[in-house]
Amino acid sequence: MIQAPSAVVMVRPHHFSPNPDTAADNSFQALDDRRTAVEIAADGQREVTTAAEALRAVGVDVHLFDDHETARPDSVFPNNWFSTHSGGHVAIYPMYSPSRRTERRVDVIETLKSQFRVQDVIDYSGLEHDDVFLEGTGAMVIDHVTRVAYAARSNRANPIALERFCTNFGYEPMAFDATDEAGVPVYHTNVMMTIATDFVMVGLDMIADAQRRREVIERLTSPGRAVVGLTYEQINNFAGNAIELRGRDGRVLALSQRAHASLSDEQRDVISRSCTLLPLDVPTIELAGGSVRCMIAGIHLDRRPVAAAL
């Protein structure tokens, strides 16, 4: 199993803004009174364009979709509504905020079907009618090597939906409680944990239960991974919201400039033994409470063969 995908989906919003409907349980959101809404939208669009270009420059296959809708402020975070898995499997997820449910796009799924081998698409969005939510690889951080799905319990990670997903897709669920310094539950697991091939970046102090913390560490390190422990301050700077990808010359760790700056020299050294750090400048996008990992939906599917020219 490969942890780092070589192809990704990104969405470039034309009307980006922090979403007031999701601010109640997302303590990472912030306001910027120095710019107008139009300026913030334009800067967000530019940051996605620049990030996609940087990924393509190192050999990552970026499938970039534009979103011209005015009522989808969080569409820049596609990893919350779908995920892909080896063997040709795709999942579509139930979203906590009604304002985010229109982010699900048929054209994205159809593009995946046309260019990659998709055997089935399992749609969990109907669980929204029962107030059961699981926001994709925001709510879960998936270890594709050991087949474990880690999830911090929250409004956006319901244990029932987690169990159902894991049963269908062949993962072991590992749910736990995690909170910030103020005792507020972590809204998405992927702000506190990144699983790469040879290391894991995780805010262990956020898991208060000592026994559960030990169990999480044991499972994360079972393939021999190094642990890069993250402080609360580093988590608040999105250091946990990174993703390992495969580029032309090997693996890269995509993360924000802000996250990169928060890491110590020792932490960067551990990461650099396994992959190249690739900081991306996305301060406007981070106003919405997510960073680089949230912007990227990895494609863990086999490509369809290219037809030979006659």
PDB file of C-alpha atoms in Angstrom:
ATOM      1  CA  MET A   1       0.000   0.000   0.000  1.00  0.00           C
ATOM      2  CA  ILE A   2       1.313   3.466  -0.858  1.00  0.00           C
ATOM      3  CA  GLN A   3       0.752   6.239   1.680  1.00  0.00           C
ATOM      4  CA  ALA A   4       1.762   9.100  -0.625  1.00  0.00           C
ATOM      5  CA  PRO A   5      -0.387   9.550  -3.764  1.00  0.00           C
ATOM      6  CA  SER A   6       1.085  10.986  -6.959  1.00  0.00           C
ATOM      7  CA  ALA A   7      -2.194  12.541  -8.133  1.00  0.00           C
ATOM      8  CA  VAL A   8      -4.570  14.894  -6.326  1.00  0.00           C
ATOM      9  CA  VAL A   9      -7.780  16.871  -6.707  1.00  0.00           C
ATOM     10  CA  MET A  10      -7.883  20.561  -5.827  1.00  0.00           C
ATOM     11  CA  VAL A  11     -10.675  23.122  -6.145  1.00  0.00           C
ATOM     12  CA  ARG A  12     -10.018  26.755  -7.014  1.00  0.00           C
ATOM     13  CA  PRO A  13     -12.825  28.904  -5.587  1.00  0.00           C
ATOM     14  CA  HIS A  14     -13.780  32.164  -7.238  1.00  0.00           C
ATOM     15  CA  HIS A  15     -15.766  33.393  -4.208  1.00  0.00           C
ATOM     16  CA  PHE A  16     -13.703  32.134  -1.282  1.00  0.00           C
ATOM     17  CA  SER A  17     -14.415  33.368   2.247  1.00  0.00           C
ATOM     18  CA  PRO A  18     -14.305  32.005   5.792  1.00  0.00           C
ATOM     19  CA  ASN A  19     -17.634  30.291   6.444  1.00  0.00           C
ATOM     20  CA  PRO A  20     -19.602  31.705   9.402  1.00  0.00           C
ATOM     21  CA  ASP A  21     -21.776  28.581   9.408  1.00  0.00           C
ATOM     22  CA  THR A  22     -18.795  26.417  10.421  1.00  0.00           C
ATOM     23  CA  ALA A  23     -17.099  28.807  12.854  1.00  0.00           C
ATOM     24  CA  ALA A  24     -18.912  27.575  15.970  1.00  0.00           C
ATOM     25  CA  ASP A  25     -16.875  24.369  16.286  1.00  0.00           C
ATOM     26  CA  ASN A  26     -13.808  25.365  14.237  1.00  0.00           C
ATOM     27  CA  SER A  27     -11.529  27.333  16.544  1.00  0.00           C
ATOM     28  CA  PHE A  28      -8.905  27.617  13.775  1.00  0.00           C
ATOM     29  CA  GLN A  29     -10.967  30.143  11.820  1.00  0.00           C
ATOM     30  CA  ALA A  30      -9.923  33.795  11.850  1.00  0.00           C
ATOM     31  CA  LEU A  31     -11.081  37.155  10.524  1.00  0.00           C
ATOM     32  CA  ASP A  32      -9.152  39.703   8.508  1.00  0.00           C
ATOM     33  CA  ASP A  33     -10.579  43.226   8.729  1.00  0.00           C
ATOM     34  CA  ARG A  34      -7.754  44.698   6.654  1.00  0.00           C
ATOM     35  CA  ARG A  35      -9.091  43.316   3.365  1.00  0.00           C
ATOM     36  CA  THR A  36     -12.473  43.493   1.713  1.00  0.00           C
ATOM     37  CA  ALA A  37     -14.442  40.361   0.871  1.00  0.00           C
ATOM     38  CA  VAL A  38     -13.558  40.851  -2.783  1.00  0.00           C
ATOM     39  CA  GLU A  39      -9.855  41.076  -1.956  1.00  0.00           C
ATOM     40  CA  ILE A  40      -9.989  37.977   0.230  1.00  0.00           C
ATOM     41  CA  ALA A  41     -11.752  36.026  -2.525  1.00  0.00           C
ATOM     42  CA  ALA A  42      -9.181  37.117  -5.102  1.00  0.00           C
ATOM     43  CA  ASP A  43      -6.258  36.281  -2.816  1.00  0.00           C
ATOM     44  CA  GLY A  44      -7.732  32.875  -2.030  1.00  0.00           C
ATOM     45  CA  GLN A  45      -8.118  32.108  -5.719  1.00  0.00           C
ATOM     46  CA  ARG A  46      -4.535  33.193  -6.377  1.00  0.00           C
ATOM     47  CA  GLU A  47      -3.150  31.078  -3.526  1.00  0.00           C
ATOM     48  CA  VAL A  48      -4.811  27.933  -4.866  1.00  0.00           C
ATOM     49  CA  THR A  49      -3.457  28.631  -8.352  1.00  0.00           C
ATOM     50  CA  THR A  50       0.068  29.145  -7.022  1.00  0.00           C
ATOM     51  CA  ALA A  51      -0.110  26.046  -4.805  1.00  0.00           C
ATOM     52  CA  ALA A  52      -1.273  23.880  -7.709  1.00  0.00           C
ATOM     53  CA  GLU A  53       1.559  25.211  -9.876  1.00  0.00           C
ATOM     54  CA  ALA A  54       4.114  24.434  -7.154  1.00  0.00           C
ATOM     55  CA  LEU A  55       2.848  20.858  -6.863  1.00  0.00           C
ATOM     56  CA  ARG A  56       2.919  20.372 -10.620  1.00  0.00           C
ATOM     57  CA  ALA A  57       6.456  21.752 -10.718  1.00  0.00           C
ATOM     58  CA  VAL A  58       7.674  18.837  -8.571  1.00  0.00           C
ATOM     59  CA  GLY A  59       5.753  16.276 -10.641  1.00  0.00           C
ATOM     60  CA  VAL A  60       2.479  15.864  -8.743  1.00  0.00           C
ATOM     61  CA  ASP A  61      -0.482  15.312 -11.087  1.00  0.00           C
ATOM     62  CA  VAL A  62      -2.970  18.024 -10.034  1.00  0.00           C
ATOM     63  CA  HIS A  63      -6.568  17.818 -11.237  1.00  0.00           C
ATOM     64  CA  LEU A  64      -7.729  21.395 -10.661  1.00  0.00           C
ATOM     65  CA  PHE A  65     -11.452  22.180 -10.727  1.00  0.00           C
ATOM     66  CA  ASP A  66     -12.832  25.706 -10.712  1.00  0.00           C
ATOM     67  CA  ASP A  67     -15.796  26.659  -8.548  1.00  0.00           C
ATOM     68  CA  HIS A  68     -17.721  29.742  -9.670  1.00  0.00           C
ATOM     69  CA  GLU A  69     -20.584  29.302  -7.207  1.00  0.00           C
ATOM     70  CA  THR A  70     -21.122  32.134  -4.739  1.00  0.00           C
ATOM     71  CA  ALA A  71     -22.634  30.055  -1.919  1.00  0.00           C
ATOM     72  CA  ARG A  72     -19.840  27.493  -1.378  1.00  0.00           C
ATOM     73  CA  PRO A  73     -17.234  29.344   0.728  1.00  0.00           C
ATOM     74  CA  ASP A  74     -15.507  26.100   1.824  1.00  0.00           C
ATOM     75  CA  SER A  75     -15.328  24.383  -1.572  1.00  0.00           C
ATOM     76  CA  VAL A  76     -11.542  24.831  -1.488  1.00  0.00           C
ATOM     77  CA  PHE A  77     -11.498  21.826   0.904  1.00  0.00           C
ATOM     78  CA  PRO A  78     -12.636  18.886  -1.292  1.00  0.00           C
ATOM     79  CA  ASN A  79     -11.071  16.195   0.895  1.00  0.00           C
ATOM     80  CA  ASN A  80     -14.005  16.565   3.271  1.00  0.00           C
ATOM     81  CA  TRP A  81     -16.669  15.322   0.851  1.00  0.00           C
ATOM     82  CA  PHE A  82     -14.918  12.457  -0.949  1.00  0.00           C
ATOM     83  CA  SER A  83     -11.960  10.109  -0.674  1.00  0.00           C
ATOM     84  CA  THR A  84     -10.422   7.444  -2.899  1.00  0.00           C
ATOM     85  CA  HIS A  85      -8.911   4.093  -1.965  1.00  0.00           C
ATOM     86  CA  SER A  86      -6.834   1.334  -3.511  1.00  0.00           C
ATOM     87  CA  GLY A  87      -8.804  -1.299  -5.379  1.00  0.00           C
ATOM     88  CA  GLY A  88     -10.899   1.317  -7.144  1.00  0.00           C
ATOM     89  CA  HIS A  89     -13.098   2.488  -4.271  1.00  0.00           C
ATOM     90  CA  VAL A  90     -14.542   5.970  -3.730  1.00  0.00           C
ATOM     91  CA  ALA A  91     -16.472   7.265  -0.722  1.00  0.00           C
ATOM     92  CA  ILE A  92     -18.787  10.298  -0.578  1.00  0.00           C
ATOM     93  CA  TYR A  93     -19.433  11.719   2.865  1.00  0.00           C
ATOM     94  CA  PRO A  94     -22.160  13.318   5.007  1.00  0.00           C
ATOM     95  CA  MET A  95     -21.293  16.933   5.843  1.00  0.00           C
ATOM     96  CA  TYR A  96     -22.058  18.577   9.183  1.00  0.00           C
ATOM     97  CA  SER A  97     -22.933  22.042   7.894  1.00  0.00           C
ATOM     98  CA  PRO A  98     -25.851  22.289   5.406  1.00  0.00           C
ATOM     99  CA  SER A  99     -23.943  25.066   3.635  1.00  0.00           C
ATOM    100  CA  ARG A 100     -21.237  22.580   2.659  1.00  0.00           C
ATOM    101  CA  ARG A 101     -23.422  19.851   1.188  1.00  0.00           C
ATOM    102  CA  THR A 102     -23.555  21.368  -2.289  1.00  0.00           C
ATOM    103  CA  GLU A 103     -19.746  21.005  -2.535  1.00  0.00           C
ATOM    104  CA  ARG A 104     -20.291  17.419  -3.691  1.00  0.00           C
ATOM    105  CA  ARG A 105     -19.782  17.498  -7.465  1.00  0.00           C
ATOM    106  CA  VAL A 106     -20.691  14.886 -10.038  1.00  0.00           C
ATOM    107  CA  ASP A 107     -18.100  16.225 -12.486  1.00  0.00           C
ATOM    108  CA  VAL A 108     -15.264  15.460 -10.059  1.00  0.00           C
ATOM    109  CA  ILE A 109     -16.392  11.850  -9.651  1.00  0.00           C
ATOM    110  CA  GLU A 110     -16.939  11.453 -13.408  1.00  0.00           C
ATOM    111  CA  THR A 111     -13.431  12.753 -14.097  1.00  0.00           C
ATOM    112  CA  LEU A 112     -12.029  10.189 -11.682  1.00  0.00           C
ATOM    113  CA  LYS A 113     -13.993   7.442 -13.431  1.00  0.00           C
ATOM    114  CA  SER A 114     -12.730   8.518 -16.841  1.00  0.00           C
ATOM    115  CA  GLN A 115      -9.048   8.671 -15.919  1.00  0.00           C
ATOM    116  CA  PHE A 116      -8.707   6.120 -13.120  1.00  0.00           C
ATOM    117  CA  ARG A 117     -10.071   2.661 -12.410  1.00  0.00           C
ATOM    118  CA  VAL A 118     -13.149   3.105 -10.210  1.00  0.00           C
ATOM    119  CA  GLN A 119     -14.942  -0.082  -9.218  1.00  0.00           C
ATOM    120  CA  ASP A 120     -17.571   1.399  -6.916  1.00  0.00           C
ATOM    121  CA  VAL A 121     -18.739   4.619  -5.284  1.00  0.00           C
ATOM    122  CA  ILE A 122     -20.273   4.335  -1.821  1.00  0.00           C
ATOM    123  CA  ASP A 123     -22.364   7.355  -0.891  1.00  0.00           C
ATOM    124  CA  TYR A 124     -22.867   7.992   2.825  1.00  0.00           C
ATOM    125  CA  SER A 125     -24.459  11.422   2.362  1.00  0.00           C
ATOM    126  CA  GLY A 126     -27.907  10.049   3.232  1.00  0.00           C
ATOM    127  CA  LEU A 127     -26.746   9.830   6.846  1.00  0.00           C
ATOM    128  CA  GLU A 128     -27.191  13.604   7.013  1.00  0.00           C
ATOM    129  CA  HIS A 129     -30.947  12.993   7.454  1.00  0.00           C
ATOM    130  CA  ASP A 130     -30.124  11.246  10.742  1.00  0.00           C
ATOM    131  CA  ASP A 131     -27.650  13.923  11.859  1.00  0.00           C
ATOM    132  CA  VAL A 132     -24.765  11.480  11.428  1.00  0.00           C
ATOM    133  CA  PHE A 133     -21.643  13.026   9.899  1.00  0.00           C
ATOM    134  CA  LEU A 134     -18.175  11.984   8.783  1.00  0.00           C
ATOM    135  CA  GLU A 135     -16.247  14.636   6.885  1.00  0.00           C
ATOM    136  CA  GLY A 136     -13.873  12.494   4.876  1.00  0.00           C
ATOM    137  CA  THR A 137     -10.133  12.743   5.381  1.00  0.00           C
ATOM    138  CA  GLY A 138     -10.673  15.813   7.498  1.00  0.00           C
ATOM    139  CA  ALA A 139     -12.571  13.801  10.100  1.00  0.00           C
ATOM    140  CA  MET A 140     -10.289  10.790   9.555  1.00  0.00           C
ATOM    141  CA  VAL A 141      -6.550  10.465   9.058  1.00  0.00           C
ATOM    142  CA  ILE A 142      -6.002   7.230   7.191  1.00  0.00           C
ATOM    143  CA  ASP A 143      -2.997   4.964   7.376  1.00  0.00           C
ATOM    144  CA  HIS A 144      -3.068   3.205   4.001  1.00  0.00           C
ATOM    145  CA  VAL A 145      -0.202   0.917   5.045  1.00  0.00           C
ATOM    146  CA  THR A 146      -1.607  -0.604   8.251  1.00  0.00           C
ATOM    147  CA  ARG A 147      -5.268  -0.005   7.239  1.00  0.00           C
ATOM    148  CA  VAL A 148      -6.195   2.107  10.266  1.00  0.00           C
ATOM    149  CA  ALA A 149      -8.546   5.114  10.245  1.00  0.00           C
ATOM    150  CA  TYR A 150      -7.826   7.531  13.103  1.00  0.00           C
ATOM    151  CA  ALA A 151     -10.637   9.868  14.163  1.00  0.00           C
ATOM    152  CA  ALA A 152     -10.976  12.439  16.920  1.00  0.00           C
ATOM    153  CA  ARG A 153     -14.617  12.392  18.010  1.00  0.00           C
ATOM    154  CA  SER A 154     -16.458  15.596  17.125  1.00  0.00           C
ATOM    155  CA  ASN A 155     -19.607  16.938  15.488  1.00  0.00           C
ATOM    156  CA  ARG A 156     -17.958  15.983  12.204  1.00  0.00           C
ATOM    157  CA  ALA A 157     -16.744  12.479  13.090  1.00  0.00           C
ATOM    158  CA  ASN A 158     -19.581  10.277  14.266  1.00  0.00           C
ATOM    159  CA  PRO A 159     -18.447   6.839  15.537  1.00  0.00           C
ATOM    160  CA  ILE A 160     -21.396   5.132  13.811  1.00  0.00           C
ATOM    161  CA  ALA A 161     -20.406   6.512  10.411  1.00  0.00           C
ATOM    162  CA  LEU A 162     -16.759   5.716  11.138  1.00  0.00           C
ATOM    163  CA  GLU A 163     -17.597   2.069  11.868  1.00  0.00           C
ATOM    164  CA  ARG A 164     -19.690   1.824   8.726  1.00  0.00           C
ATOM    165  CA  PHE A 165     -16.946   3.296   6.551  1.00  0.00           C
ATOM    166  CA  CYS A 166     -14.293   1.025   8.056  1.00  0.00           C
ATOM    167  CA  THR A 167     -16.454  -2.070   7.572  1.00  0.00           C
ATOM    168  CA  ASN A 168     -17.065  -1.212   3.911  1.00  0.00           C
ATOM    169  CA  PHE A 169     -13.498  -0.201   3.084  1.00  0.00           C
ATOM    170  CA  GLY A 170     -11.512  -2.632   5.214  1.00  0.00           C
ATOM    171  CA  TYR A 171      -9.968  -0.317   7.807  1.00  0.00           C
ATOM    172  CA  GLU A 172      -9.610  -0.653  11.559  1.00  0.00           C
ATOM    173  CA  PRO A 173     -11.310   2.284  13.306  1.00  0.00           C
ATOM    174  CA  MET A 174      -9.364   4.047  16.046  1.00  0.00           C
ATOM    175  CA  ALA A 175     -11.478   6.777  17.612  1.00  0.00           C
ATOM    176  CA  PHE A 176     -10.301   8.959  20.479  1.00  0.00           C
ATOM    177  CA  ASP A 177     -11.062  12.244  22.219  1.00  0.00           C
ATOM    178  CA  ALA A 178      -8.781  15.202  21.506  1.00  0.00           C
ATOM    179  CA  THR A 179      -9.029  18.809  22.684  1.00  0.00           C
ATOM    180  CA  ASP A 180      -7.112  22.051  22.364  1.00  0.00           C
ATOM    181  CA  GLU A 181      -5.605  24.009  25.284  1.00  0.00           C
ATOM    182  CA  ALA A 182      -9.038  25.370  26.199  1.00  0.00           C
ATOM    183  CA  GLY A 183     -10.618  21.917  26.268  1.00  0.00           C
ATOM    184  CA  VAL A 184     -12.491  22.437  22.992  1.00  0.00           C
ATOM    185  CA  PRO A 185     -12.797  19.248  20.909  1.00  0.00           C
ATOM    186  CA  VAL A 186     -10.645  19.169  17.785  1.00  0.00           C
ATOM    187  CA  TYR A 187     -13.039  19.696  14.888  1.00  0.00           C
ATOM    188  CA  HIS A 188     -11.033  17.676  12.326  1.00  0.00           C
ATOM    189  CA  THR A 189      -8.448  15.017  13.036  1.00  0.00           C
ATOM    190  CA  ASN A 190      -6.242  16.191  10.179  1.00  0.00           C
ATOM    191  CA  VAL A 191      -5.343  19.429  11.970  1.00  0.00           C
ATOM    192  CA  MET A 192      -3.523  17.422  14.653  1.00  0.00           C
ATOM    193  CA  MET A 193      -2.118  14.440  12.730  1.00  0.00           C
ATOM    194  CA  THR A 194      -0.229  13.742   9.513  1.00  0.00           C
ATOM    195  CA  ILE A 195       0.762  10.188   8.589  1.00  0.00           C
ATOM    196  CA  ALA A 196       3.618   9.847   6.126  1.00  0.00           C
ATOM    197  CA  THR A 197       5.552   6.814   4.939  1.00  0.00           C
ATOM    198  CA  ASP A 198       8.400   6.982   7.457  1.00  0.00           C
ATOM    199  CA  PHE A 199       7.150   9.443  10.080  1.00  0.00           C
ATOM    200  CA  VAL A 200       4.035  10.796  11.741  1.00  0.00           C
ATOM    201  CA  MET A 201       3.415  14.358  12.909  1.00  0.00           C
ATOM    202  CA  VAL A 202       0.960  14.442  15.804  1.00  0.00           C
ATOM    203  CA  GLY A 203      -0.169  16.592  18.707  1.00  0.00           C
ATOM    204  CA  LEU A 204      -0.090  13.862  21.330  1.00  0.00           C
ATOM    205  CA  ASP A 205      -0.811  16.242  24.220  1.00  0.00           C
ATOM    206  CA  MET A 206      -4.273  16.797  22.757  1.00  0.00           C
ATOM    207  CA  ILE A 207      -5.232  13.196  23.651  1.00  0.00           C
ATOM    208  CA  ALA A 208      -5.873  13.512  27.387  1.00  0.00           C
ATOM    209  CA  ASP A 209      -6.502   9.831  28.102  1.00  0.00           C
ATOM    210  CA  ALA A 210      -3.040   8.383  28.752  1.00  0.00           C
ATOM    211  CA  GLN A 211      -4.003   4.813  27.884  1.00  0.00           C
ATOM    212  CA  ARG A 212      -5.608   5.820  24.600  1.00  0.00           C
ATOM    213  CA  ARG A 213      -2.617   8.022  23.795  1.00  0.00           C
ATOM    214  CA  ARG A 214      -0.291   5.035  24.234  1.00  0.00           C
ATOM    215  CA  GLU A 215      -2.500   2.898  21.998  1.00  0.00           C
ATOM    216  CA  VAL A 216      -2.509   5.548  19.282  1.00  0.00           C
ATOM    217  CA  ILE A 217       1.283   5.881  19.450  1.00  0.00           C
ATOM    218  CA  GLU A 218       1.755   2.125  19.273  1.00  0.00           C
ATOM    219  CA  ARG A 219      -0.417   1.813  16.166  1.00  0.00           C
ATOM    220  CA  LEU A 220       1.119   4.850  14.449  1.00  0.00           C
ATOM    221  CA  THR A 221       4.664   3.617  14.984  1.00  0.00           C
ATOM    222  CA  SER A 222       4.030  -0.083  14.299  1.00  0.00           C
ATOM    223  CA  PRO A 223       5.510   0.112  10.746  1.00  0.00           C
ATOM    224  CA  GLY A 224       8.666   1.681  12.208  1.00  0.00           C
ATOM    225  CA  ARG A 225       7.720   5.334  11.767  1.00  0.00           C
ATOM    226  CA  ALA A 226       9.456   8.144  13.627  1.00  0.00           C
ATOM    227  CA  VAL A 227       7.254  10.431  15.730  1.00  0.00           C
ATOM    228  CA  VAL A 228       7.437  14.193  15.262  1.00  0.00           C
ATOM    229  CA  GLY A 229       5.578  15.477  18.309  1.00  0.00           C
ATOM    230  CA  LEU A 230       3.767  18.772  17.778  1.00  0.00           C
ATOM    231  CA  THR A 231       3.038  21.393  20.429  1.00  0.00           C
ATOM    232  CA  TYR A 232      -0.270  23.208  20.804  1.00  0.00           C
ATOM    233  CA  GLU A 233       1.322  26.261  19.211  1.00  0.00           C
ATOM    234  CA  GLN A 234       2.503  24.250  16.221  1.00  0.00           C
ATOM    235  CA  ILE A 235      -0.947  22.713  15.828  1.00  0.00           C
ATOM    236  CA  ASN A 236      -2.451  26.214  15.902  1.00  0.00           C
ATOM    237  CA  ASN A 237      -0.033  27.100  13.087  1.00  0.00           C
ATOM    238  CA  PHE A 238      -1.325  24.136  11.030  1.00  0.00           C
ATOM    239  CA  ALA A 239       1.843  22.029  11.361  1.00  0.00           C
ATOM    240  CA  GLY A 240      -0.374  18.948  11.704  1.00  0.00           C
ATOM    241  CA  ASN A 241      -2.249  19.765   8.494  1.00  0.00           C
ATOM    242  CA  ALA A 242       0.264  18.457   5.960  1.00  0.00           C
ATOM    243  CA  ILE A 243       0.206  15.707   3.334  1.00  0.00           C
ATOM    244  CA  GLU A 244       2.906  13.502   1.862  1.00  0.00           C
ATOM    245  CA  LEU A 245       2.790  13.203  -1.944  1.00  0.00           C
ATOM    246  CA  ARG A 246       4.891  11.491  -4.597  1.00  0.00           C
ATOM    247  CA  GLY A 247       6.576  13.785  -7.064  1.00  0.00           C
ATOM    248  CA  ARG A 248       8.880  13.272 -10.016  1.00  0.00           C
ATOM    249  CA  ASP A 249      11.999  12.854  -7.877  1.00  0.00           C
ATOM    250  CA  GLY A 250      10.527  11.231  -4.788  1.00  0.00           C
ATOM    251  CA  ARG A 251       8.232  12.072  -1.898  1.00  0.00           C
ATOM    252  CA  VAL A 252       7.408  15.624  -0.813  1.00  0.00           C
ATOM    253  CA  LEU A 253       5.637  16.935   2.276  1.00  0.00           C
ATOM    254  CA  ALA A 254       3.218  19.682   1.278  1.00  0.00           C
ATOM    255  CA  LEU A 255       2.456  22.088   4.116  1.00  0.00           C
ATOM    256  CA  SER A 256       1.895  25.803   4.547  1.00  0.00           C
ATOM    257  CA  GLN A 257       4.613  28.409   4.963  1.00  0.00           C
ATOM    258  CA  ARG A 258       3.183  29.143   8.388  1.00  0.00           C
ATOM    259  CA  ALA A 259       3.360  25.483   9.376  1.00  0.00           C
ATOM    260  CA  HIS A 260       6.891  25.150   8.011  1.00  0.00           C
ATOM    261  CA  ALA A 261       8.072  28.193   9.969  1.00  0.00           C
ATOM    262  CA  SER A 262       6.702  26.731  13.214  1.00  0.00           C
ATOM    263  CA  LEU A 263       8.791  23.546  12.972  1.00  0.00           C
ATOM    264  CA  SER A 264      12.129  23.226  14.755  1.00  0.00           C
ATOM    265  CA  ASP A 265      15.344  22.421  12.934  1.00  0.00           C
ATOM    266  CA  GLU A 266      15.306  18.970  14.536  1.00  0.00           C
ATOM    267  CA  GLN A 267      11.784  18.283  13.297  1.00  0.00           C
ATOM    268  CA  ARG A 268      12.639  19.412   9.784  1.00  0.00           C
ATOM    269  CA  ASP A 269      15.670  17.122   9.869  1.00  0.00           C
ATOM    270  CA  VAL A 270      13.540  14.074  10.717  1.00  0.00           C
ATOM    271  CA  ILE A 271      11.130  14.895   7.890  1.00  0.00           C
ATOM    272  CA  SER A 272      13.910  15.608   5.389  1.00  0.00           C
ATOM    273  CA  ARG A 273      15.404  12.140   5.859  1.00  0.00           C
ATOM    274  CA  SER A 274      12.296  10.747   4.184  1.00  0.00           C
ATOM    275  CA  CYS A 275      10.976  13.459   1.872  1.00  0.00           C
ATOM    276  CA  THR A 276      11.455  17.017   0.682  1.00  0.00           C
ATOM    277  CA  LEU A 277       9.633  19.787   2.512  1.00  0.00           C
ATOM    278  CA  LEU A 278       7.422  21.804   0.162  1.00  0.00           C
ATOM    279  CA  PRO A 279       6.029  24.909   1.911  1.00  0.00           C
ATOM    280  CA  LEU A 280       3.102  26.607   0.171  1.00  0.00           C
ATOM    281  CA  ASP A 281       1.943  30.148   0.903  1.00  0.00           C
ATOM    282  CA  VAL A 282      -1.792  29.988   1.739  1.00  0.00           C
ATOM    283  CA  PRO A 283      -2.456  32.535   4.542  1.00  0.00           C
ATOM    284  CA  THR A 284      -5.802  33.598   3.078  1.00  0.00           C
ATOM    285  CA  ILE A 285      -7.089  30.039   2.801  1.00  0.00           C
ATOM    286  CA  GLU A 286      -6.035  29.439   6.407  1.00  0.00           C
ATOM    287  CA  LEU A 287      -8.519  32.085   7.542  1.00  0.00           C
ATOM    288  CA  ALA A 288     -11.188  29.442   6.907  1.00  0.00           C
ATOM    289  CA  GLY A 289      -9.685  27.148   9.537  1.00  0.00           C
ATOM    290  CA  GLY A 290      -7.942  24.682   7.221  1.00  0.00           C
ATOM    291  CA  SER A 291      -4.582  24.542   5.505  1.00  0.00           C
ATOM    292  CA  VAL A 292      -2.719  22.609   2.831  1.00  0.00           C
ATOM    293  CA  ARG A 293      -3.918  19.122   3.782  1.00  0.00           C
ATOM    294  CA  CYS A 294      -7.520  20.275   3.700  1.00  0.00           C
ATOM    295  CA  MET A 295      -7.001  21.694   0.206  1.00  0.00           C
ATOM    296  CA  ILE A 296      -5.816  18.394  -1.256  1.00  0.00           C
ATOM    297  CA  ALA A 297      -7.780  15.208  -1.920  1.00  0.00           C
ATOM    298  CA  GLY A 298      -5.331  12.429  -2.688  1.00  0.00           C
ATOM    299  CA  ILE A 299      -6.108  10.008  -5.511  1.00  0.00           C
ATOM    300  CA  HIS A 300      -5.321   6.431  -4.402  1.00  0.00           C
ATOM    301  CA  LEU A 301      -6.591   4.832  -7.613  1.00  0.00           C
ATOM    302  CA  ASP A 302      -4.888   3.034 -10.488  1.00  0.00           C
ATOM    303  CA  ARG A 303      -4.751   5.009 -13.711  1.00  0.00           C
ATOM    304  CA  ARG A 304      -6.566   3.795 -16.768  1.00  0.00           C
ATOM    305  CA  PRO A 305      -4.182   2.808 -19.553  1.00  0.00           C
ATOM    306  CA  VAL A 306      -3.699   5.398 -22.266  1.00  0.00           C
ATOM    307  CA  ALA A 307      -4.973   4.121 -25.584  1.00  0.00           C
ATOM    308  CA  ALA A 308      -2.189   3.690 -28.126  1.00  0.00           C
ATOM    309  CA  ALA A 309      -2.385   5.916 -31.197  1.00  0.00           C
ATOM    310  CA  LEU A 310      -3.281   4.104 -34.420  1.00  0.00           C
TER     311      LEU A 310
END
